[in-house]
Amino acid sequence: MIIICNRQDLLKAVGTVSKAVSIRTTMPILEDILLEAGGETLTLLGNDLELGIQTSIDAVVKEEGSIAVNARMFSEIIRRLPDEDVKLSTGSDSHNMTIDCARSTFTVATLPGDDFPRLPEVASEHQIMISQMVLRDMIGQTIFSIAPENSGRPILTGELMDVRDGYLYLVAVDGFRISMRRTKVQSDQNFKVTVPGKALTEINKILETEEDSVATISFTGKHALFTMNNTIVLTRLLEGQFLNYQRNLSMDFSSKVIVDKQELLDSVDRAALISRESKNSPIRLDIQDKTMLITSNAENGTAHEEVPIELEGNGLTIAFNPKYYLDALKAVSDEKIEILYSSALTPCIIQATEGEDYKYFILPIRLHN
């Protein structure tokens, strides 16, 4: 293999596929990335057998071929090279690769490309297309609600992709809150899959922000394949029964608060400065006719904030983990939001004043007087 390519393009591509490289493995080749040259393209692949990322860049291919090289070492070398074209060349035995750039030369050990596990063929059962910008926003506005890896509930470490009645619902649950975003898609089929949070986090870094960029997502019984321009991400799906989020998001509520989102966010953020010093100190919301009083009390001090509101229904006093409340408010882009309440012991829902494109369901904390 002999190729010449742009260093910046190569560095970006290596960074992209390295997200799927295994850190701890009994198969040393999974610590590598595959470099495969053909036509006018250099294709790079990282694959830990759960998540695979493949991307390609333009290259002058003087001799086709493929090799596997240690991802960490290769990335560090390319990062430190001068910003000039890079030449990669291997001998006939594929045991070494020479990296030339300006006056720098490296020789690194490699493995034959044939030994590297390729991505499996995916026979699509379902497929949707979605704006990359919209998908990027949807992931960013929900991913914070997935359960941690050590939660003991593997299915909740991913997000549900629920395609139903012409909408894609993206849902994350961690046992204390539910985050849901939806958007219209072209699909005459209804189906549900659960995509690992790790995969969605990496996909979110790849997605573009241009309005005309489209992502194609193909689903099988075990995999989801995301195609974004010259990059594809293949991930295994999580197995198990996801929470029935629809039942929770369709609860009856007796009170509705309409409030300026940014004003509420700023006030809760300031009040949380006190509660952050004490892990068990919630923020307290006293909802009255035209005002929401936000207070926080801890050993090191107190905070008091007032926010004007419009209230429909009865007032109440309720408390929340400030982080959960702030995460939801930060994810909302609308200027005005509505918050639904029933009692001090039942969840609230933060949502748009019109439409149902997002909902945030948050469990309260019991107040001890």
Short mmCIF file of C-alpha atoms in Angstrom, two decimals:
data_model
loop_
_atom_site.label_atom_id
_atom_site.label_comp_id
_atom_site.label_asym_id
_atom_site.label_seq_id
_atom_site.Cartn_x
_atom_site.Cartn_y
_atom_site.Cartn_z
CA MET A 1 0.00 0.00 0.00
CA ILE A 2 1.28 3.46 -0.97
CA ILE A 3 -0.91 6.54 -0.59
CA ILE A 4 -0.59 10.32 -0.15
CA CYS A 5 -3.27 12.30 1.66
CA ASN A 6 -3.98 15.57 3.43
CA ARG A 7 -2.81 15.50 7.06
CA GLN A 8 -5.86 17.36 8.45
CA ASP A 9 -8.25 15.02 6.66
CA LEU A 10 -6.32 12.01 7.94
CA LEU A 11 -6.22 13.31 11.51
CA LYS A 12 -9.98 13.96 11.54
CA ALA A 13 -10.70 10.52 10.12
CA VAL A 14 -8.43 8.78 12.65
CA GLY A 15 -10.12 10.67 15.49
CA THR A 16 -13.54 9.62 14.22
CA VAL A 17 -12.90 5.88 13.91
CA SER A 18 -10.78 5.69 17.07
CA LYS A 19 -13.99 6.12 19.10
CA ALA A 20 -14.83 2.52 18.21
CA VAL A 21 -11.42 1.11 19.16
CA SER A 22 -11.38 -1.32 22.07
CA ILE A 23 -9.37 -0.19 25.12
CA ARG A 24 -9.41 -3.46 27.05
CA THR A 25 -9.56 -6.59 24.95
CA THR A 26 -8.19 -10.10 24.69
CA MET A 27 -7.92 -9.54 20.92
CA PRO A 28 -4.96 -7.17 20.34
CA ILE A 29 -6.05 -6.37 16.78
CA LEU A 30 -9.15 -4.61 18.17
CA GLU A 31 -6.77 -1.97 19.53
CA ASP A 32 -5.92 -1.18 15.89
CA ILE A 33 -7.65 0.67 13.10
CA LEU A 34 -7.85 -0.65 9.57
CA LEU A 35 -6.42 1.43 6.71
CA GLU A 36 -7.62 0.29 3.28
CA ALA A 37 -6.59 2.05 0.05
CA GLY A 38 -8.40 1.63 -3.23
CA GLY A 39 -9.39 3.77 -6.20
CA GLU A 40 -8.96 7.37 -5.04
CA THR A 41 -9.92 6.72 -1.44
CA LEU A 42 -8.40 5.78 1.91
CA THR A 43 -10.98 4.04 4.11
CA LEU A 44 -10.47 3.82 7.88
CA LEU A 45 -12.32 1.48 10.25
CA GLY A 46 -12.46 1.02 14.01
CA ASN A 47 -14.43 -1.94 15.36
CA ASP A 48 -14.75 -3.27 18.91
CA LEU A 49 -17.41 -5.80 17.79
CA GLU A 50 -20.16 -3.82 19.55
CA LEU A 51 -19.59 -0.50 17.78
CA GLY A 52 -17.98 0.01 14.40
CA ILE A 53 -17.15 3.33 12.74
CA GLN A 54 -15.96 3.60 9.16
CA THR A 55 -15.06 6.74 7.23
CA SER A 56 -13.18 7.60 4.07
CA ILE A 57 -11.06 10.47 2.75
CA ASP A 58 -9.66 11.44 -0.64
CA ALA A 59 -6.16 10.13 -1.33
CA VAL A 60 -3.69 9.64 -4.14
CA VAL A 61 -3.46 5.85 -4.23
CA LYS A 62 -0.25 4.70 -5.89
CA GLU A 63 -0.57 1.13 -4.66
CA GLU A 64 -3.71 -0.45 -3.22
CA GLY A 65 -3.66 -2.49 -0.05
CA SER A 66 -4.80 -2.73 3.56
CA ILE A 67 -3.09 -2.89 6.95
CA ALA A 68 -4.05 -2.62 10.64
CA VAL A 69 -2.12 -0.19 12.84
CA ASN A 70 -2.29 0.59 16.55
CA ALA A 71 -4.86 3.36 16.87
CA ARG A 72 -3.35 5.26 19.80
CA MET A 73 0.18 5.38 18.45
CA PHE A 74 -0.90 6.21 14.88
CA SER A 75 -3.16 9.01 16.13
CA GLU A 76 -0.41 10.55 18.25
CA ILE A 77 2.05 10.49 15.35
CA ILE A 78 -0.36 12.11 12.88
CA ARG A 79 -1.34 14.73 15.47
CA ARG A 80 2.27 15.82 15.89
CA LEU A 81 3.27 15.92 12.25
CA PRO A 82 3.69 19.24 10.42
CA ASP A 83 0.66 20.39 8.44
CA GLU A 84 1.73 18.98 5.09
CA ASP A 85 0.72 15.99 2.98
CA VAL A 86 1.35 12.57 4.54
CA LYS A 87 2.68 9.54 2.67
CA LEU A 88 1.87 6.07 4.01
CA SER A 89 3.64 3.07 2.55
CA THR A 90 3.98 -0.59 3.45
CA GLY A 91 6.18 -3.39 2.27
CA SER A 92 4.97 -6.63 0.73
CA ASP A 93 4.91 -8.41 4.12
CA SER A 94 2.51 -5.89 5.78
CA HIS A 95 4.50 -6.04 9.02
CA ASN A 96 5.59 -2.40 8.96
CA MET A 97 4.34 0.94 7.66
CA THR A 98 6.42 4.02 6.92
CA ILE A 99 4.92 7.44 7.61
CA ASP A 100 6.58 10.35 5.78
CA CYS A 101 5.67 14.00 6.21
CA ALA A 102 8.01 16.88 5.30
CA ARG A 103 11.26 16.00 7.07
CA SER A 104 9.67 13.51 9.51
CA THR A 105 9.76 9.74 9.03
CA PHE A 106 8.32 7.02 11.27
CA THR A 107 8.22 3.26 10.88
CA VAL A 108 5.55 1.44 12.90
CA ALA A 109 4.59 -2.21 13.28
CA THR A 110 1.39 -3.32 11.53
CA LEU A 111 -0.76 -6.40 11.02
CA PRO A 112 -2.25 -7.70 7.77
CA GLY A 113 -5.51 -5.99 6.91
CA ASP A 114 -7.16 -9.35 6.19
CA ASP A 115 -6.96 -10.15 9.92
CA PHE A 116 -9.08 -7.14 10.90
CA PRO A 117 -12.82 -7.77 11.51
CA ARG A 118 -14.92 -5.96 8.91
CA LEU A 119 -18.38 -4.64 9.60
CA PRO A 120 -21.06 -7.29 9.13
CA GLU A 121 -23.48 -7.00 6.24
CA VAL A 122 -26.76 -5.42 7.35
CA ALA A 123 -29.98 -6.55 5.64
CA SER A 124 -32.26 -3.62 6.46
CA GLU A 125 -35.70 -4.44 7.86
CA HIS A 126 -36.64 -0.79 8.46
CA GLN A 127 -35.15 2.49 7.28
CA ILE A 128 -35.73 6.17 7.98
CA MET A 129 -34.09 9.38 6.80
CA ILE A 130 -33.67 12.41 9.03
CA SER A 131 -31.91 15.76 8.95
CA GLN A 132 -28.49 15.43 10.59
CA MET A 133 -29.04 18.74 12.35
CA VAL A 134 -32.38 17.58 13.79
CA LEU A 135 -30.96 14.23 14.93
CA ARG A 136 -28.01 16.02 16.52
CA ASP A 137 -30.38 18.26 18.47
CA MET A 138 -32.58 15.33 19.51
CA ILE A 139 -29.66 13.34 20.90
CA GLY A 140 -28.23 16.36 22.71
CA GLN A 141 -31.62 17.14 24.26
CA THR A 142 -32.15 13.62 25.66
CA ILE A 143 -28.86 11.75 26.13
CA PHE A 144 -28.27 13.18 29.62
CA SER A 145 -31.16 11.06 30.94
CA ILE A 146 -29.75 7.62 30.14
CA ALA A 147 -28.86 5.41 33.10
CA PRO A 148 -25.17 4.94 33.99
CA GLU A 149 -23.43 1.71 32.98
CA ASN A 150 -23.35 0.50 36.61
CA SER A 151 -27.08 1.06 37.15
CA GLY A 152 -27.92 -2.63 36.93
CA ARG A 153 -30.49 -1.92 34.18
CA PRO A 154 -28.63 -2.39 30.88
CA ILE A 155 -31.64 -1.53 28.69
CA LEU A 156 -31.74 1.98 30.21
CA THR A 157 -28.11 2.70 29.26
CA GLY A 158 -29.42 3.33 25.76
CA GLU A 159 -32.16 5.39 24.13
CA LEU A 160 -35.38 4.09 22.67
CA MET A 161 -35.97 4.96 19.02
CA ASP A 162 -39.72 4.55 18.66
CA VAL A 163 -41.02 5.06 15.11
CA ARG A 164 -44.77 5.40 15.33
CA ASP A 165 -47.51 7.04 13.25
CA GLY A 166 -45.10 9.04 11.12
CA TYR A 167 -42.94 10.28 14.03
CA LEU A 168 -39.60 9.29 15.48
CA TYR A 169 -39.62 9.43 19.28
CA LEU A 170 -36.21 9.44 20.97
CA VAL A 171 -36.54 8.55 24.65
CA ALA A 172 -34.06 8.30 27.53
CA VAL A 173 -34.88 7.08 31.06
CA ASP A 174 -32.69 6.71 34.14
CA GLY A 175 -35.32 5.80 36.75
CA PHE A 176 -35.71 9.36 38.06
CA ARG A 177 -36.62 11.20 34.85
CA ILE A 178 -37.69 10.72 31.27
CA SER A 179 -36.53 12.86 28.34
CA MET A 180 -38.48 12.62 25.09
CA ARG A 181 -38.04 14.40 21.74
CA ARG A 182 -39.95 13.69 18.57
CA THR A 183 -39.84 14.70 14.92
CA LYS A 184 -41.74 13.77 11.79
CA VAL A 185 -40.23 11.08 9.54
CA GLN A 186 -41.33 9.34 6.38
CA SER A 187 -42.25 5.83 7.48
CA ASP A 188 -45.36 3.72 7.07
CA GLN A 189 -44.11 1.18 9.61
CA ASN A 190 -44.17 1.21 13.41
CA PHE A 191 -41.19 -0.31 15.25
CA LYS A 192 -38.98 0.18 18.33
CA VAL A 193 -35.27 -0.39 18.95
CA THR A 194 -32.92 0.59 21.77
CA VAL A 195 -29.58 2.10 20.70
CA PRO A 196 -26.65 2.14 23.18
CA GLY A 197 -25.88 5.55 24.66
CA LYS A 198 -22.18 5.13 23.79
CA ALA A 199 -23.03 4.83 20.10
CA LEU A 200 -25.37 7.84 20.13
CA THR A 201 -22.75 9.94 21.90
CA GLU A 202 -20.22 9.22 19.16
CA ILE A 203 -22.81 9.65 16.40
CA ASN A 204 -23.65 13.06 17.81
CA LYS A 205 -20.02 14.15 17.33
CA ILE A 206 -20.10 13.11 13.68
CA LEU A 207 -23.44 14.64 12.69
CA GLU A 208 -23.28 17.88 10.73
CA THR A 209 -25.21 21.08 11.39
CA GLU A 210 -26.06 22.01 7.80
CA GLU A 211 -29.79 21.94 7.18
CA ASP A 212 -29.53 19.95 3.93
CA SER A 213 -27.34 17.15 5.37
CA VAL A 214 -29.33 13.93 5.79
CA ALA A 215 -28.67 10.81 7.86
CA THR A 216 -30.03 7.43 6.79
CA ILE A 217 -30.72 4.95 9.60
CA SER A 218 -31.24 1.28 8.78
CA PHE A 219 -32.42 -1.25 11.35
CA THR A 220 -32.27 -5.02 11.66
CA GLY A 221 -33.20 -7.23 14.56
CA LYS A 222 -29.74 -6.81 16.12
CA HIS A 223 -28.06 -3.75 14.56
CA ALA A 224 -28.61 -0.13 13.61
CA LEU A 225 -26.60 1.40 10.77
CA PHE A 226 -26.22 5.19 10.63
CA THR A 227 -24.98 6.59 7.31
CA MET A 228 -23.78 10.21 7.38
CA ASN A 229 -22.06 11.46 4.23
CA ASN A 230 -18.77 9.51 3.99
CA THR A 231 -19.07 7.97 7.48
CA ILE A 232 -21.06 4.98 8.69
CA VAL A 233 -21.62 3.81 12.26
CA LEU A 234 -22.82 0.28 12.98
CA THR A 235 -23.93 -0.57 16.50
CA ARG A 236 -25.46 -3.58 18.18
CA LEU A 237 -28.88 -2.89 19.65
CA LEU A 238 -29.66 -3.43 23.32
CA GLU A 239 -31.93 -6.35 24.11
CA GLY A 240 -34.81 -6.21 26.57
CA GLN A 241 -38.07 -4.46 27.27
CA PHE A 242 -37.83 -0.66 27.48
CA LEU A 243 -39.96 1.29 29.96
CA ASN A 244 -43.52 2.11 28.85
CA TYR A 245 -42.78 5.83 28.65
CA GLN A 246 -46.11 6.72 27.01
CA ARG A 247 -48.03 5.82 30.15
CA ASN A 248 -45.88 8.12 32.27
CA LEU A 249 -46.02 11.03 29.83
CA SER A 250 -49.80 10.89 29.55
CA MET A 251 -50.58 11.29 33.27
CA ASP A 252 -53.34 13.63 34.41
CA PHE A 253 -52.27 16.91 36.00
CA SER A 254 -54.25 19.45 38.02
CA SER A 255 -52.01 22.53 37.74
CA LYS A 256 -50.20 24.21 34.87
CA VAL A 257 -47.50 26.86 35.13
CA ILE A 258 -46.48 29.00 32.15
CA VAL A 259 -43.11 30.67 32.66
CA ASP A 260 -40.22 32.32 30.84
CA LYS A 261 -37.71 29.49 30.38
CA GLN A 262 -34.53 31.55 30.65
CA GLU A 263 -35.70 33.39 33.76
CA LEU A 264 -36.58 30.12 35.48
CA LEU A 265 -33.29 28.54 34.37
CA ASP A 266 -31.23 31.41 35.73
CA SER A 267 -33.09 31.42 39.05
CA VAL A 268 -32.81 27.66 39.57
CA ASP A 269 -29.13 27.78 38.62
CA ARG A 270 -28.43 30.43 41.25
CA ALA A 271 -30.42 28.62 43.94
CA ALA A 272 -28.56 25.41 43.10
CA LEU A 273 -25.28 27.07 44.09
CA ILE A 274 -26.26 26.46 47.70
CA SER A 275 -27.72 22.97 47.24
CA ARG A 276 -24.68 21.73 45.31
CA GLU A 277 -22.63 21.91 48.50
CA SER A 278 -24.95 19.35 50.09
CA LYS A 279 -25.74 16.25 48.05
CA ASN A 280 -29.05 15.71 49.81
CA SER A 281 -30.26 19.32 49.58
CA PRO A 282 -33.00 19.81 46.95
CA ILE A 283 -34.42 23.03 45.58
CA ARG A 284 -37.89 23.85 46.87
CA LEU A 285 -40.54 25.38 44.62
CA ASP A 286 -43.46 27.23 46.25
CA ILE A 287 -45.92 27.78 43.42
CA GLN A 288 -48.38 30.58 44.12
CA ASP A 289 -50.89 32.57 42.08
CA LYS A 290 -48.44 34.78 40.15
CA THR A 291 -45.06 33.80 41.58
CA MET A 292 -42.83 30.78 41.94
CA LEU A 293 -40.60 31.01 45.01
CA ILE A 294 -37.40 29.00 44.61
CA THR A 295 -35.45 28.31 47.78
CA SER A 296 -32.49 26.22 48.79
CA ASN A 297 -31.29 25.58 52.32
CA ALA A 298 -28.05 23.90 53.37
CA GLU A 299 -25.64 24.06 56.25
CA ASN A 300 -23.54 26.65 54.46
CA GLY A 301 -26.34 29.06 53.58
CA THR A 302 -29.68 29.74 51.92
CA ALA A 303 -30.94 31.04 48.58
CA HIS A 304 -34.22 32.75 47.70
CA GLU A 305 -35.43 33.52 44.17
CA GLU A 306 -38.76 34.74 42.77
CA VAL A 307 -39.99 34.14 39.23
CA PRO A 308 -43.24 35.54 37.76
CA ILE A 309 -45.57 32.88 36.39
CA GLU A 310 -49.05 32.29 35.02
CA LEU A 311 -50.85 29.61 37.05
CA GLU A 312 -53.84 27.56 35.99
CA GLY A 313 -55.13 25.40 38.84
CA ASN A 314 -53.99 25.12 42.45
CA GLY A 315 -50.70 26.18 43.96
CA LEU A 316 -48.42 23.68 45.68
CA THR A 317 -44.99 23.18 47.24
CA ILE A 318 -42.67 20.62 45.67
CA ALA A 319 -38.93 19.83 45.67
CA PHE A 320 -36.53 18.47 43.05
CA ASN A 321 -32.95 17.46 42.50
CA PRO A 322 -31.67 20.71 40.96
CA LYS A 323 -29.46 18.90 38.42
CA TYR A 324 -32.41 17.06 36.90
CA TYR A 325 -34.44 20.25 36.71
CA LEU A 326 -31.57 22.23 35.17
CA ASP A 327 -30.75 19.51 32.62
CA ALA A 328 -34.30 19.68 31.31
CA LEU A 329 -34.43 23.47 31.19
CA LYS A 330 -31.08 23.71 29.40
CA ALA A 331 -32.32 21.33 26.71
CA VAL A 332 -35.32 23.51 25.86
CA SER A 333 -34.98 26.21 23.20
CA ASP A 334 -38.44 27.80 23.51
CA GLU A 335 -38.79 31.15 25.26
CA LYS A 336 -41.98 30.11 27.06
CA ILE A 337 -42.63 26.68 28.54
CA GLU A 338 -45.36 25.06 30.57
CA ILE A 339 -44.86 22.84 33.59
CA LEU A 340 -47.57 20.42 34.74
CA TYR A 341 -48.00 19.45 38.40
CA SER A 342 -50.44 17.41 40.51
CA SER A 343 -48.99 17.10 44.00
CA ALA A 344 -45.80 17.29 45.99
CA LEU A 345 -45.30 13.54 45.60
CA THR A 346 -46.02 13.08 41.90
CA PRO A 347 -43.78 13.95 38.94
CA CYS A 348 -43.90 17.12 36.93
CA ILE A 349 -43.67 17.44 33.17
CA ILE A 350 -41.85 20.28 31.40
CA GLN A 351 -43.08 20.75 27.84
CA ALA A 352 -43.76 23.22 25.04
CA THR A 353 -46.72 25.58 25.35
CA GLU A 354 -47.82 24.35 21.91
CA GLY A 355 -47.31 20.93 20.39
CA GLU A 356 -45.68 17.86 21.94
CA ASP A 357 -42.24 17.80 20.32
CA TYR A 358 -40.52 17.46 23.70
CA LYS A 359 -41.44 16.38 27.22
CA TYR A 360 -39.31 16.12 30.37
CA PHE A 361 -40.71 14.01 33.22
CA ILE A 362 -39.01 14.52 36.61
CA LEU A 363 -39.66 12.73 39.90
CA PRO A 364 -39.81 15.02 42.97
CA ILE A 365 -38.00 14.65 46.28
CA ARG A 366 -40.08 14.19 49.42
CA LEU A 367 -39.86 17.22 51.71
CA HIS A 368 -39.19 16.62 55.41
CA ASN A 369 -40.50 19.43 57.58
#
